[in-house]
Short mmCIF file of C-alpha atoms in Angstrom, two decimals:
data_model
loop_
_atom_site.label_atom_id
_atom_site.label_comp_id
_atom_site.label_asym_id
_atom_site.label_seq_id
_atom_site.Cartn_x
_atom_site.Cartn_y
_atom_site.Cartn_z
CA MET A 1 -26.72 0.34 10.64
CA PHE A 2 -24.18 -0.92 7.96
CA ARG A 3 -24.73 -4.51 6.44
CA PHE A 4 -21.28 -5.87 7.75
CA VAL A 5 -22.57 -5.36 11.18
CA LYS A 6 -26.03 -7.01 10.31
CA LEU A 7 -23.93 -10.30 8.93
CA LEU A 8 -21.84 -10.40 12.28
CA SER A 9 -25.25 -9.85 14.35
CA LEU A 10 -26.78 -13.07 12.36
CA CYS A 11 -23.65 -15.07 12.93
CA VAL A 12 -23.93 -14.64 16.50
CA PHE A 13 -27.44 -15.30 16.86
CA ALA A 14 -27.41 -18.72 14.58
CA THR A 15 -24.75 -20.02 16.76
CA THR A 16 -26.65 -19.14 20.28
CA GLY A 17 -29.59 -20.70 18.61
CA ALA A 18 -27.91 -23.74 17.55
CA GLN A 19 -26.56 -24.32 21.11
CA ALA A 20 -23.24 -25.79 19.53
CA GLU A 21 -20.94 -27.51 21.69
CA ALA A 22 -18.60 -24.99 23.40
CA ALA A 23 -15.11 -24.38 22.76
CA ASP A 24 -12.71 -25.87 25.40
CA ASP A 25 -11.31 -24.07 28.55
CA GLU A 26 -7.71 -23.99 27.11
CA VAL A 27 -9.20 -21.92 24.07
CA LEU A 28 -10.84 -19.53 26.43
CA LYS A 29 -7.95 -19.12 28.30
CA LEU A 30 -5.72 -18.50 25.38
CA LEU A 31 -8.58 -15.79 24.47
CA GLU A 32 -7.96 -14.24 27.89
CA THR A 33 -4.19 -14.26 27.66
CA GLY A 34 -4.36 -12.48 24.37
CA LEU A 35 -6.60 -9.81 25.68
CA SER A 36 -4.47 -9.43 28.44
CA LYS A 37 -1.52 -8.60 25.90
CA THR A 38 -3.44 -6.72 23.73
CA ASP A 39 -4.36 -4.56 26.65
CA GLU A 40 -0.98 -4.40 27.59
CA VAL A 41 0.36 -3.11 24.51
CA ILE A 42 -2.36 -0.24 24.34
CA SER A 43 -1.78 0.55 27.67
CA ARG A 44 1.85 0.97 26.51
CA LEU A 45 1.13 3.07 23.73
CA MET A 46 -1.17 5.39 25.87
CA HIS A 47 1.70 5.93 28.35
CA LYS A 48 4.10 6.60 25.54
CA TRP A 49 2.26 9.53 23.88
CA GLN A 50 0.54 10.63 27.15
CA ILE A 51 -2.47 10.21 25.37
CA THR A 52 -4.85 11.66 28.25
CA GLU A 53 -2.77 14.77 28.50
CA PHE A 54 -2.46 15.18 24.53
CA PRO A 55 -5.22 13.68 22.90
CA ASN A 56 -5.07 14.60 19.46
CA PHE A 57 -2.96 11.44 19.16
CA LEU A 58 -6.83 9.99 18.96
CA LYS A 59 -7.86 12.23 15.66
CA SER A 60 -5.14 10.06 13.61
CA ALA A 61 -7.68 7.63 12.40
CA ALA A 62 -11.09 7.77 10.71
CA MET A 63 -13.34 5.02 9.20
CA PRO A 64 -16.79 4.17 8.84
CA LYS A 65 -18.38 1.35 11.26
CA SER A 66 -18.20 -1.19 8.33
CA SER A 67 -14.54 -0.59 7.95
CA TRP A 68 -14.06 -1.14 11.65
CA GLU A 69 -16.08 -4.66 11.35
CA THR A 70 -14.39 -5.64 7.96
CA LEU A 71 -10.83 -5.67 9.80
CA LYS A 72 -12.56 -7.03 12.81
CA VAL A 73 -14.00 -10.53 10.98
CA LYS A 74 -10.73 -10.50 9.36
CA PHE A 75 -8.67 -10.68 12.58
CA GLN A 76 -11.29 -13.10 13.89
CA SER A 77 -10.59 -15.48 11.02
CA LYS A 78 -6.81 -15.09 11.64
CA ILE A 79 -7.54 -15.76 15.32
CA LEU A 80 -9.55 -18.81 14.54
CA ASP A 81 -7.02 -19.92 11.92
CA GLY A 82 -4.29 -19.75 14.68
CA LEU A 83 -6.02 -21.55 17.40
CA GLN A 84 -6.66 -24.53 14.71
CA ARG A 85 -2.81 -24.76 13.90
CA PRO A 86 -0.98 -23.92 16.78
CA GLU A 87 2.37 -25.40 15.11
CA GLY A 88 1.68 -23.90 11.90
CA GLY A 89 0.07 -20.71 12.50
CA THR A 90 -1.09 -18.15 10.30
CA LYS A 91 0.21 -14.78 8.74
CA PHE A 92 -1.47 -11.35 8.83
CA ILE A 93 0.32 -9.51 5.82
CA MET A 94 0.53 -5.56 6.15
CA THR A 95 2.09 -4.35 2.99
CA PHE A 96 3.06 -0.70 2.98
CA THR A 97 3.01 1.30 -0.45
CA GLY A 98 3.84 5.00 -0.79
CA SER A 99 6.58 7.29 -1.59
CA SER A 100 9.93 8.09 0.34
CA VAL A 101 8.04 8.91 3.52
CA THR A 102 7.21 5.18 3.59
CA ALA A 103 10.12 3.78 2.14
CA GLY A 104 11.77 5.19 5.26
CA HIS A 105 14.20 7.81 3.61
CA ASP A 106 16.55 9.58 5.91
CA SER A 107 16.35 7.26 8.82
CA TYR A 108 17.65 3.83 8.85
CA PHE A 109 15.12 1.25 7.43
CA ASN A 110 14.79 -0.58 10.64
CA GLN A 111 13.52 2.68 12.18
CA SER A 112 10.75 3.21 9.45
CA PHE A 113 6.99 3.00 10.56
CA SER A 114 6.20 -0.06 8.48
CA GLU A 115 8.75 -1.98 10.57
CA LEU A 116 8.09 -0.42 14.02
CA THR A 117 4.27 -1.14 13.13
CA GLY A 118 4.80 -4.84 12.45
CA HIS A 119 6.93 -5.33 15.99
CA VAL A 120 3.94 -3.59 17.91
CA MET A 121 1.25 -5.74 16.23
CA ASN A 122 3.14 -8.98 16.54
CA GLU A 123 3.43 -8.69 20.37
CA ALA A 124 -0.28 -9.19 20.63
CA LEU A 125 -1.12 -11.36 17.55
CA SER A 126 1.56 -13.71 18.22
CA VAL A 127 -0.14 -15.10 21.16
CA PHE A 128 -2.74 -16.63 18.83
CA HIS A 129 0.43 -18.19 16.50
CA ILE A 130 -0.32 -15.34 14.08
CA GLU A 131 2.83 -14.24 12.57
CA THR A 132 2.80 -10.31 11.68
CA VAL A 133 4.65 -9.95 8.14
CA SER A 134 5.29 -6.39 7.22
CA ARG A 135 6.41 -5.37 3.51
CA ASN A 136 7.44 -2.03 2.66
CA ALA A 137 7.07 -1.89 -0.93
CA ALA A 138 7.32 2.09 -1.31
CA LEU A 139 9.37 3.97 -3.44
CA GLY A 140 11.31 7.34 -3.48
CA ASN A 141 10.37 10.03 -6.17
CA ASN A 142 7.32 7.89 -7.08
CA PRO A 143 4.65 9.34 -9.19
CA CYS A 144 1.02 7.99 -8.83
CA LEU A 145 1.31 6.34 -12.16
CA PRO A 146 1.92 3.72 -13.45
CA TYR A 147 2.54 2.79 -9.61
CA ASP A 148 -0.70 3.01 -8.24
CA VAL A 149 -2.30 0.84 -10.80
CA CYS A 150 0.33 -1.99 -10.16
CA VAL A 151 -0.80 -2.67 -6.76
CA LYS A 152 -1.09 -6.17 -7.42
CA SER A 153 2.61 -6.33 -8.52
CA PHE A 154 4.00 -4.42 -5.77
CA ALA A 155 1.85 -5.63 -2.79
CA GLY A 156 1.60 -9.16 -3.63
CA LYS A 157 -1.98 -10.87 -3.85
CA ASP A 158 -1.49 -12.59 -0.71
CA SER A 159 -1.84 -9.38 1.29
CA ASP A 160 -4.41 -8.96 4.21
CA LEU A 161 -4.06 -5.11 4.35
CA VAL A 162 -2.46 -2.71 2.03
CA HIS A 163 -1.32 0.83 3.03
CA TRP A 164 -1.36 3.71 0.64
CA GLU A 165 0.59 6.78 1.12
CA GLN A 166 1.04 9.14 -1.84
CA SER A 167 -0.69 12.29 -1.04
CA PHE A 168 2.32 14.64 -1.68
CA ASN A 169 2.11 13.33 -5.35
CA CYS A 170 -1.63 12.79 -5.89
CA ASP A 171 -3.77 14.66 -3.73
CA ALA A 172 -7.07 13.12 -3.12
CA ARG A 173 -8.70 16.34 -3.29
CA ASP A 174 -7.82 16.68 -7.01
CA ALA A 175 -10.27 15.39 -9.31
CA ARG A 176 -7.62 14.09 -11.80
CA PHE A 177 -6.57 11.57 -9.43
CA LYS A 178 -10.25 10.17 -8.45
CA PHE A 179 -9.85 7.15 -11.06
CA VAL A 180 -6.25 6.38 -9.79
CA TYR A 181 -7.57 5.91 -6.20
CA GLU A 182 -10.71 3.83 -7.49
CA GLN A 183 -8.37 1.58 -9.44
CA PHE A 184 -5.99 1.16 -6.21
CA ILE A 185 -9.17 0.33 -4.25
CA ARG A 186 -10.54 -2.30 -7.05
CA GLN A 187 -7.01 -4.20 -7.57
CA VAL A 188 -6.77 -4.90 -3.81
CA LEU A 189 -10.38 -6.11 -3.58
CA SER A 190 -9.31 -8.87 -6.10
CA PHE A 191 -6.61 -10.15 -3.88
CA GLN A 192 -7.20 -13.66 -2.57
CA ASN A 193 -7.36 -12.89 1.25
CA ASN A 194 -10.04 -10.12 1.40
CA ALA A 195 -7.55 -7.29 1.76
CA VAL A 196 -8.45 -4.05 3.77
CA VAL A 197 -7.31 -0.63 2.14
CA VAL A 198 -5.86 1.85 4.45
CA PHE A 199 -5.05 5.66 3.12
CA SER A 200 -2.42 7.53 4.90
CA ASN A 201 -1.39 11.11 4.54
CA SER A 202 1.98 11.82 3.56
CA ALA A 203 2.61 14.80 5.89
CA THR A 204 4.33 14.18 9.24
CA PRO A 205 5.29 17.46 10.63
CA ASN A 206 8.71 17.81 12.27
CA TRP A 207 10.84 21.22 13.95
CA ASP A 208 14.03 21.89 14.79
CA LYS A 209 14.76 22.37 18.55
CA ASP A 210 15.38 25.83 18.08
CA LYS A 211 11.78 26.39 17.03
CA CYS A 212 11.34 25.47 20.85
CA LYS A 213 13.22 28.23 22.34
CA SER A 214 10.00 30.23 22.93
CA PRO A 215 7.15 27.69 22.66
CA LYS A 216 3.60 28.42 22.64
CA PRO A 217 1.85 27.50 25.73
CA LYS A 218 0.51 23.88 25.94
CA PRO A 219 -2.90 23.69 24.92
CA ALA A 220 -5.42 22.99 27.84
CA ILE A 221 -8.01 20.05 27.57
CA SER A 222 -10.72 20.95 25.70
CA ASP A 223 -14.39 19.65 25.53
CA GLU A 224 -13.47 18.04 22.06
CA ASP A 225 -10.65 16.36 23.79
CA LYS A 226 -12.80 15.07 26.36
CA GLN A 227 -15.26 13.54 24.18
CA LEU A 228 -12.18 12.00 22.40
CA LEU A 229 -10.99 10.21 25.69
CA GLU A 230 -14.68 9.39 26.85
CA LYS A 231 -15.36 7.46 23.54
CA LEU A 232 -11.88 5.85 23.73
CA LYS A 233 -12.97 4.33 27.05
CA SER A 234 -16.59 3.52 26.33
CA ASP A 235 -17.38 2.88 22.53
CA PRO A 236 -13.94 3.49 20.60
CA ILE A 237 -15.73 2.36 17.27
CA LYS A 238 -17.72 5.79 17.77
CA LEU A 239 -14.44 7.54 18.29
CA VAL A 240 -13.37 6.72 14.38
CA SER A 241 -16.85 6.73 12.89
CA GLU A 242 -18.11 9.58 14.68
CA LEU A 243 -16.16 11.95 16.23
CA ASN A 244 -13.23 11.90 13.53
CA LYS A 245 -15.83 11.50 10.60
CA LYS A 246 -15.02 14.77 9.57
CA GLU A 247 -11.49 13.60 8.72
CA ILE A 248 -12.76 11.84 5.77
CA THR A 249 -14.39 14.70 4.05
CA ASN A 250 -11.19 16.99 4.98
CA ILE A 251 -8.02 15.57 3.08
CA TRP A 252 -9.97 12.60 1.86
CA SER A 253 -12.92 14.19 0.34
CA GLY A 254 -12.00 13.04 -3.22
CA ILE A 255 -12.31 9.23 -1.84
CA ALA A 256 -15.51 9.91 0.49
CA GLY A 257 -17.84 9.20 -2.16
CA MET A 258 -16.44 5.66 -2.87
CA LEU A 259 -17.34 4.71 0.81
CA ASP A 260 -20.62 3.36 0.10
CA LYS A 261 -19.87 1.72 -3.10
CA TYR A 262 -16.73 -0.03 -1.89
CA GLN A 263 -17.42 -1.16 1.90
CA ALA A 264 -15.98 -4.44 1.23
CA ALA A 265 -12.57 -2.85 0.99
CA GLY A 266 -12.96 -1.70 4.57
CA LEU A 267 -11.51 1.81 3.91
CA GLN A 268 -9.57 3.61 6.54
CA PHE A 269 -7.95 6.79 6.55
CA PHE A 270 -5.15 8.19 8.59
CA ASP A 271 -4.07 11.64 9.16
CA HIS A 272 -0.56 12.03 11.15
CA GLU A 273 -0.57 16.12 11.26
CA HIS A 274 -2.81 16.67 14.44
CA TYR A 275 0.11 16.48 17.06
CA ASP A 276 1.45 19.68 15.53
CA LYS A 277 -0.33 21.73 18.26
CA TYR A 278 1.61 20.31 20.81
CA LYS A 279 5.13 20.98 19.36
CA CYS A 280 7.83 21.16 21.96
CA HIS A 281 5.72 19.61 24.74
CA GLY A 282 5.38 16.37 26.44
CA PRO A 283 6.45 13.33 24.24
CA TYR A 284 6.49 15.92 21.13
CA VAL A 285 9.89 16.79 22.11
CA PRO A 286 12.35 19.89 20.86
CA GLY A 287 14.45 17.67 18.97
CA TRP A 288 11.62 16.24 16.88
CA GLN A 289 13.28 16.57 13.54
CA CYS A 290 16.30 14.71 14.11
CA CYS A 291 18.08 13.17 11.25
CA SER A 292 15.38 14.00 8.62
CA ALA A 293 14.72 16.45 5.94
CA SER A 294 11.63 18.72 6.55
CA TRP A 295 9.28 16.67 4.28
CA HIS A 296 10.17 13.15 5.74
CA PRO A 297 8.88 12.14 9.23
CA SER A 298 12.05 12.02 11.29
CA ILE A 299 12.97 8.94 13.62
CA LEU A 300 10.37 9.85 16.14
CA GLY A 301 8.07 10.75 13.26
CA HIS A 302 8.39 7.31 12.06
CA GLN A 303 7.55 6.04 15.74
CA LEU A 304 4.44 7.99 15.84
CA ARG A 305 3.09 6.87 12.50
CA ALA A 306 3.50 3.36 13.34
CA ASP A 307 2.09 3.83 16.76
CA HIS A 308 -1.13 5.66 15.24
CA HIS A 309 -1.64 2.69 12.99
CA ALA A 310 -0.86 0.02 15.80
CA PHE A 311 -2.96 1.84 18.24
CA PHE A 312 -6.35 1.97 16.24
CA TRP A 313 -5.86 -1.57 14.59
CA LEU A 314 -5.07 -3.12 18.12
CA LEU A 315 -8.31 -1.68 19.17
CA ILE A 316 -10.03 -3.46 16.73
CA PHE A 317 -8.07 -6.55 17.39
CA ARG A 318 -9.43 -6.15 21.01
CA ASP A 319 -12.86 -6.18 19.75
CA ALA A 320 -12.27 -9.13 17.79
CA ILE A 321 -11.02 -11.21 20.77
CA GLN A 322 -14.08 -10.10 22.86
CA PHE A 323 -16.56 -11.00 20.30
CA LEU A 324 -14.87 -14.52 20.11
CA GLN A 325 -15.09 -14.91 23.73
CA THR A 326 -18.65 -14.44 23.73
CA SER A 327 -19.16 -16.70 20.50
CA LEU A 328 -17.09 -19.66 21.91
CA GLN A 329 -19.14 -20.04 24.98
CA SER A 330 -21.85 -21.89 22.76
CA SER A 331 -19.70 -22.71 19.55
CA THR A 332 -16.37 -24.72 18.62
CA VAL A 333 -13.54 -22.91 16.93
CA GLU A 334 -14.25 -24.97 13.75
CA ALA A 335 -17.80 -24.20 13.29
CA LEU A 336 -17.00 -20.55 14.05
CA SER A 337 -14.14 -20.42 11.70
CA LYS A 338 -16.47 -21.75 8.74
CA ARG A 339 -18.97 -18.92 9.42
CA MET A 340 -16.39 -16.43 9.62
CA LYS A 341 -14.93 -17.48 6.10
CA LYS A 342 -18.16 -17.94 4.49
CA HIS A 343 -19.22 -14.26 5.68
CA LEU A 344 -16.04 -12.85 4.39
CA LYS A 345 -16.44 -14.81 1.06
CA ALA A 346 -20.03 -13.42 0.75
CA GLU A 347 -19.06 -9.86 1.36
CA MET A 348 -16.99 -9.80 -1.79
CA LYS A 349 -20.14 -10.19 -4.28
CA TYR A 350 -21.07 -6.60 -3.09
CA ALA A 351 -18.36 -5.14 -4.79
CA ILE A 352 -19.36 -3.29 -7.78
CA ALA A 353 -18.78 -4.68 -11.22
CA GLU A 354 -17.93 -1.21 -13.17
CA PRO A 355 -16.00 1.35 -11.82
CA ILE A 356 -17.34 4.98 -11.06
CA HIS A 357 -14.65 6.94 -12.91
CA GLU A 358 -13.47 6.51 -16.45
CA SER A 359 -10.04 4.95 -16.72
CA LYS A 360 -7.93 3.60 -19.40
CA PHE A 361 -6.46 0.87 -16.82
CA SER A 362 -8.91 -2.15 -16.47
CA ASP A 363 -9.29 -4.50 -13.71
CA SER A 364 -7.32 -7.13 -15.11
CA ILE A 365 -4.44 -5.09 -16.07
CA LYS A 366 -1.01 -6.89 -15.62
CA CYS A 367 2.07 -4.83 -14.52
CA PHE A 368 5.26 -5.99 -15.18
CA THR A 369 8.26 -3.77 -13.52
CA THR A 370 12.20 -4.02 -12.94
CA PHE A 371 11.50 -1.72 -9.71
CA GLN A 372 12.31 -3.22 -6.41
CA PRO A 373 10.91 -4.08 -4.03
CA HIS A 374 7.76 -5.94 -5.75
CA TYR A 375 6.43 -9.12 -3.94
CA ASP A 376 4.77 -10.71 -7.00
CA GLU A 377 7.86 -12.04 -8.65
CA SER A 378 6.00 -13.73 -11.20
CA MET A 379 5.32 -9.87 -12.68
CA SER A 380 9.32 -9.00 -13.13
CA LEU A 381 9.59 -7.42 -16.28
CA ASP A 382 13.31 -8.72 -16.68
CA LYS A 383 11.53 -12.33 -16.80
CA LEU A 384 9.90 -11.58 -20.04
CA MET A 385 12.91 -10.77 -21.94
CA LEU A 386 14.07 -12.81 -24.79
CA PRO A 387 17.80 -13.54 -25.33
CA ASN A 388 19.03 -11.76 -28.78
CA ASN A 389 20.03 -14.19 -31.08
CA ASP A 390 21.39 -11.99 -33.73
CA ASN A 391 24.91 -11.15 -32.14
CA THR A 392 23.67 -7.73 -30.82
CA PRO A 393 24.31 -7.24 -26.60
CA GLY A 394 21.11 -6.37 -25.73
CA PHE A 395 19.70 -4.03 -23.28
CA SER A 396 21.36 -3.84 -19.82
CA MET A 397 20.02 -3.41 -16.51
CA ASP A 398 21.05 -1.16 -13.99
CA ILE A 399 19.94 0.98 -11.00
CA PHE A 400 19.07 4.41 -11.87
CA GLU A 401 20.89 6.11 -9.50
CA SER A 402 23.99 4.24 -10.21
CA LEU A 403 24.52 5.99 -13.77
CA THR A 404 23.49 9.49 -11.85
CA ASP A 405 25.06 9.96 -8.45
CA PRO A 406 26.51 6.27 -7.08
CA GLN A 407 26.93 7.57 -3.76
CA VAL A 408 23.02 7.54 -3.57
CA VAL A 409 23.06 3.80 -4.30
CA LYS A 410 25.83 3.49 -1.57
CA LYS A 411 24.08 5.38 1.15
CA ALA A 412 20.76 3.31 0.38
CA ARG A 413 22.55 0.02 0.81
CA ARG A 414 24.34 1.16 4.31
CA MET A 415 20.68 2.63 5.47
CA GLY A 416 19.26 -0.58 4.75
CA TYR A 417 16.47 0.86 2.17
CA LYS A 418 14.89 -1.76 -0.05
CA ASP A 419 13.77 0.53 -3.02
CA PHE A 420 15.60 0.46 -6.04
CA LYS A 421 14.90 1.67 -9.14
CA HIS A 422 16.62 -1.00 -11.86
CA MET A 423 15.77 -0.53 -15.25
CA LEU A 424 16.53 -1.84 -18.71
CA HIS A 425 18.35 0.27 -20.90
CA GLY A 426 19.86 0.15 -24.50
CA ASN A 427 20.27 2.30 -27.87
CA LYS A 428 20.83 1.19 -31.35
CA ASP A 429 24.21 -0.49 -30.56
CA SER A 430 22.60 -2.67 -27.93
CA GLY A 431 19.84 -4.20 -30.31
CA VAL A 432 16.30 -4.70 -29.83
CA LEU A 433 14.57 -5.63 -26.70
CA SER A 434 11.98 -8.49 -27.10
CA LEU A 435 9.64 -9.21 -24.54
CA LYS A 436 7.49 -12.39 -24.40
CA ILE A 437 4.00 -11.16 -23.44
CA THR A 438 0.31 -12.89 -23.55
CA VAL A 439 -2.52 -10.47 -23.58
CA SER A 440 -5.81 -12.08 -22.33
CA SER A 441 -8.24 -9.55 -22.56
CA GLN A 442 -8.94 -6.43 -24.43
CA GLY A 443 -7.84 -2.93 -23.43
CA ASN A 444 -4.88 -0.33 -23.30
CA ALA A 445 -1.32 -1.10 -23.23
CA PHE A 446 1.23 0.89 -21.63
CA LEU A 447 5.23 1.11 -21.78
CA CYS A 448 6.75 3.12 -19.26
CA GLN A 449 10.45 4.62 -18.25
CA PRO A 450 11.54 5.59 -15.08
CA PRO A 451 10.65 9.27 -13.55
CA GLY A 452 14.13 10.24 -13.55
CA ASN A 453 15.81 12.29 -10.91
CA TRP A 454 12.96 14.63 -10.41
CA GLY A 455 12.63 14.48 -13.89
CA LYS A 456 15.88 14.37 -15.26
CA LEU A 457 17.62 11.32 -17.16
CA PRO A 458 21.22 10.53 -16.88
CA LYS A 459 23.62 12.03 -19.40
CA GLY A 460 23.34 10.30 -22.85
CA PHE A 461 19.64 9.23 -22.19
CA THR A 462 16.56 10.69 -23.76
CA ASN A 463 12.65 9.97 -23.59
CA LEU A 464 11.77 6.87 -25.82
CA TRP A 465 8.83 8.95 -27.43
CA GLU A 466 11.32 11.86 -28.30
CA CYS A 467 13.63 9.82 -30.58
CA ASP A 468 11.10 7.95 -32.88
CA THR A 469 11.63 4.43 -30.97
CA GLU A 470 9.91 1.70 -32.62
CA VAL A 471 7.78 -0.93 -31.35
CA TYR A 472 6.47 -3.89 -32.94
CA LEU A 473 4.54 -6.87 -32.35
CA THR A 474 5.26 -10.44 -33.57
CA PRO A 475 2.21 -12.47 -33.32
CA ASN A 476 1.50 -16.18 -32.04
CA VAL A 477 4.95 -17.06 -31.42
CA PRO A 478 4.69 -20.77 -30.13
CA ASP A 479 6.64 -21.28 -26.65
CA SER A 480 8.96 -23.68 -28.90
CA GLU A 481 10.61 -20.79 -30.66
CA LEU A 482 11.12 -18.46 -27.70
CA GLN A 483 14.37 -19.03 -26.96
CA THR A 484 15.72 -18.85 -30.73
CA PHE A 485 13.16 -16.08 -31.59
CA VAL A 486 15.10 -13.68 -33.66
CA PHE A 487 13.42 -10.18 -34.59
CA GLN A 488 12.33 -9.79 -37.95
CA LYS A 489 10.18 -6.58 -39.20
CA GLU A 490 8.82 -8.12 -42.13
CA GLN A 491 7.36 -10.89 -39.83
CA ALA A 492 5.62 -8.00 -37.16
CA ARG A 493 3.60 -5.43 -37.49
CA ARG A 494 4.71 -2.08 -36.25
CA VAL A 495 2.02 -0.53 -33.44
CA SER A 496 1.78 3.22 -32.94
CA TYR A 497 1.68 4.94 -29.63
CA THR A 498 0.76 8.07 -27.87
CA GLN A 499 3.51 10.49 -26.85
CA LYS A 500 2.90 11.41 -23.36
CA ALA A 501 5.47 14.48 -22.90
CA PRO A 502 5.49 14.80 -19.14
CA LYS A 503 4.66 18.39 -17.55
CA ASP A 504 6.84 18.08 -14.27
CA SER A 505 8.79 15.54 -12.35
CA GLN A 506 5.79 13.66 -11.02
CA SER A 507 4.27 13.05 -14.22
CA TRP A 508 4.01 9.53 -15.76
CA LEU A 509 6.12 8.78 -18.08
CA CYS A 510 4.31 6.19 -20.45
CA VAL A 511 3.54 5.70 -23.91
CA ASP A 512 -0.20 4.55 -24.62
CA PHE A 513 -0.51 2.35 -27.48
CA ASP A 514 -3.28 3.43 -29.95
CA SER A 515 -4.77 0.11 -30.84
CA PRO A 516 -5.63 -2.90 -28.75
CA PHE A 517 -3.06 -5.84 -28.78
CA PRO A 518 -4.69 -8.75 -29.91
CA LEU A 519 -5.48 -11.90 -27.68
CA GLY A 520 -2.97 -14.62 -27.54
CA SER A 521 0.86 -15.06 -27.08
CA HIS A 522 3.07 -12.62 -28.69
CA VAL A 523 6.56 -10.92 -28.75
CA LEU A 524 6.72 -7.05 -28.25
CA THR A 525 9.83 -5.77 -29.63
CA VAL A 526 11.22 -2.33 -28.78
CA VAL A 527 13.42 -1.03 -31.48
CA PRO A 528 15.87 2.09 -30.51
CA THR A 529 16.81 4.29 -33.58
CA THR A 530 19.39 6.39 -32.03
CA VAL A 531 22.66 6.31 -29.88
CA GLN A 532 21.12 8.40 -27.11
CA LYS A 533 20.04 5.52 -24.72
CA ILE A 534 16.24 4.87 -23.78
CA THR A 535 15.08 3.73 -20.53
CA ILE A 536 11.87 1.14 -19.67
CA ALA A 537 10.86 0.12 -16.34
CA TYR A 538 7.33 -0.90 -16.61
CA LEU A 539 4.98 -2.75 -19.34
CA LEU A 540 1.26 -2.79 -18.59
CA ILE A 541 -0.87 -4.93 -20.66
CA PRO A 542 -4.35 -6.38 -20.61
#
């Protein structure tokens, strides 16, 4: 039995033993209404995807019992918050990070699975005055680094659930990326709302209707299918923790070893490929690929991904409601709410202090970026820019694609996409780029440019490490002098960096500074040395 389950049991026994005053009838009636609405939404999803006839839908999620219980306790806490504040309510914030798959490319953004998941979840959660907030922080053409160690900046530290989808670019089975996954988990663990981590496979198979001219026969219901359906009915937690356990050791094998170490993160795993065996049958219609490239989900694929998430999260939500129905027979909302928050807070002390895998990225690293969307605006790179007070124009900011193919930007705006790769750029005629920084701990610092258009930069641009770009640090500049600051080499020290020549279009395009920056408030100055332009999109400092 996992530790979290034991904590919950203790909570129930303590409440019952104390014979606390029970919640009033109105609260119990609302719980019954919420349970009925949750069952209604789950039933509708069952019907929509004809799950009793096409049971592989049920293979899409896998997680340990502890992960189920982690999200369950979070839901219980949210429900209790909503019951105490019916006018102000509370929020359940889901942030979806990832690649173009999650960004919703090819379909309209309002058809993307991040948006659809929020709508489905909100039907049930709103009964308890919980507002479901769905944030899409994904980017097309998105290498794992530095993006996946910048999750605090992109997701926002107030997230309750953070979804990861990057397997096309950094496969969990590749040992090179283990530290990236761990850094993602560790950063989410630092969030203020005890956020849970959801890993989701990028692949969502689609097919053209011509492939269905001579379809394979519909698979018969197997004994394995019958097991899935039986566990759904009798004990859904065992569906994901036992029957689907092998899914974690399959495409997520590289992370499986972190499960015991990071139970507090409530790790969940989704695989959206199992329906491929039903191609051309039932709800998996011949025209499944409509309006999508082969590597994107398609309109129906987005619906399926959304419903995979919503279905299992609502099963957990249902479990949370039933737990509260029992507990509030002998406790008040206020008393139980305090206990839930105490347990959530206590669970965080079990997070391991040191990472398992070696990484140059510290837990405390601060990631400033120009890329949008990011939901912690205090981490906007352009907000660190100081004015050039030497009569030079300074660096400019543009969307990367506006310099390579403006039609891409027009289409993106028309389709409602949220992701835009804003970047700072300049050359020796622009003058320097000076950024105010505060270094609060020892560690590595990085300066990164955009990944390019699959590795290709616009005409007239070059990689900053290929043209001897100089970088300087002016130490201990008082706040009162920042707006009048003028860069002077003799008052600064040049800092060296390691050149990171990319091997392919999905390699990280960063320079790693060779020596740690001193603690304190400084000005970091980038000095272009060529008429070719350089680009900057990220600054990571400890």
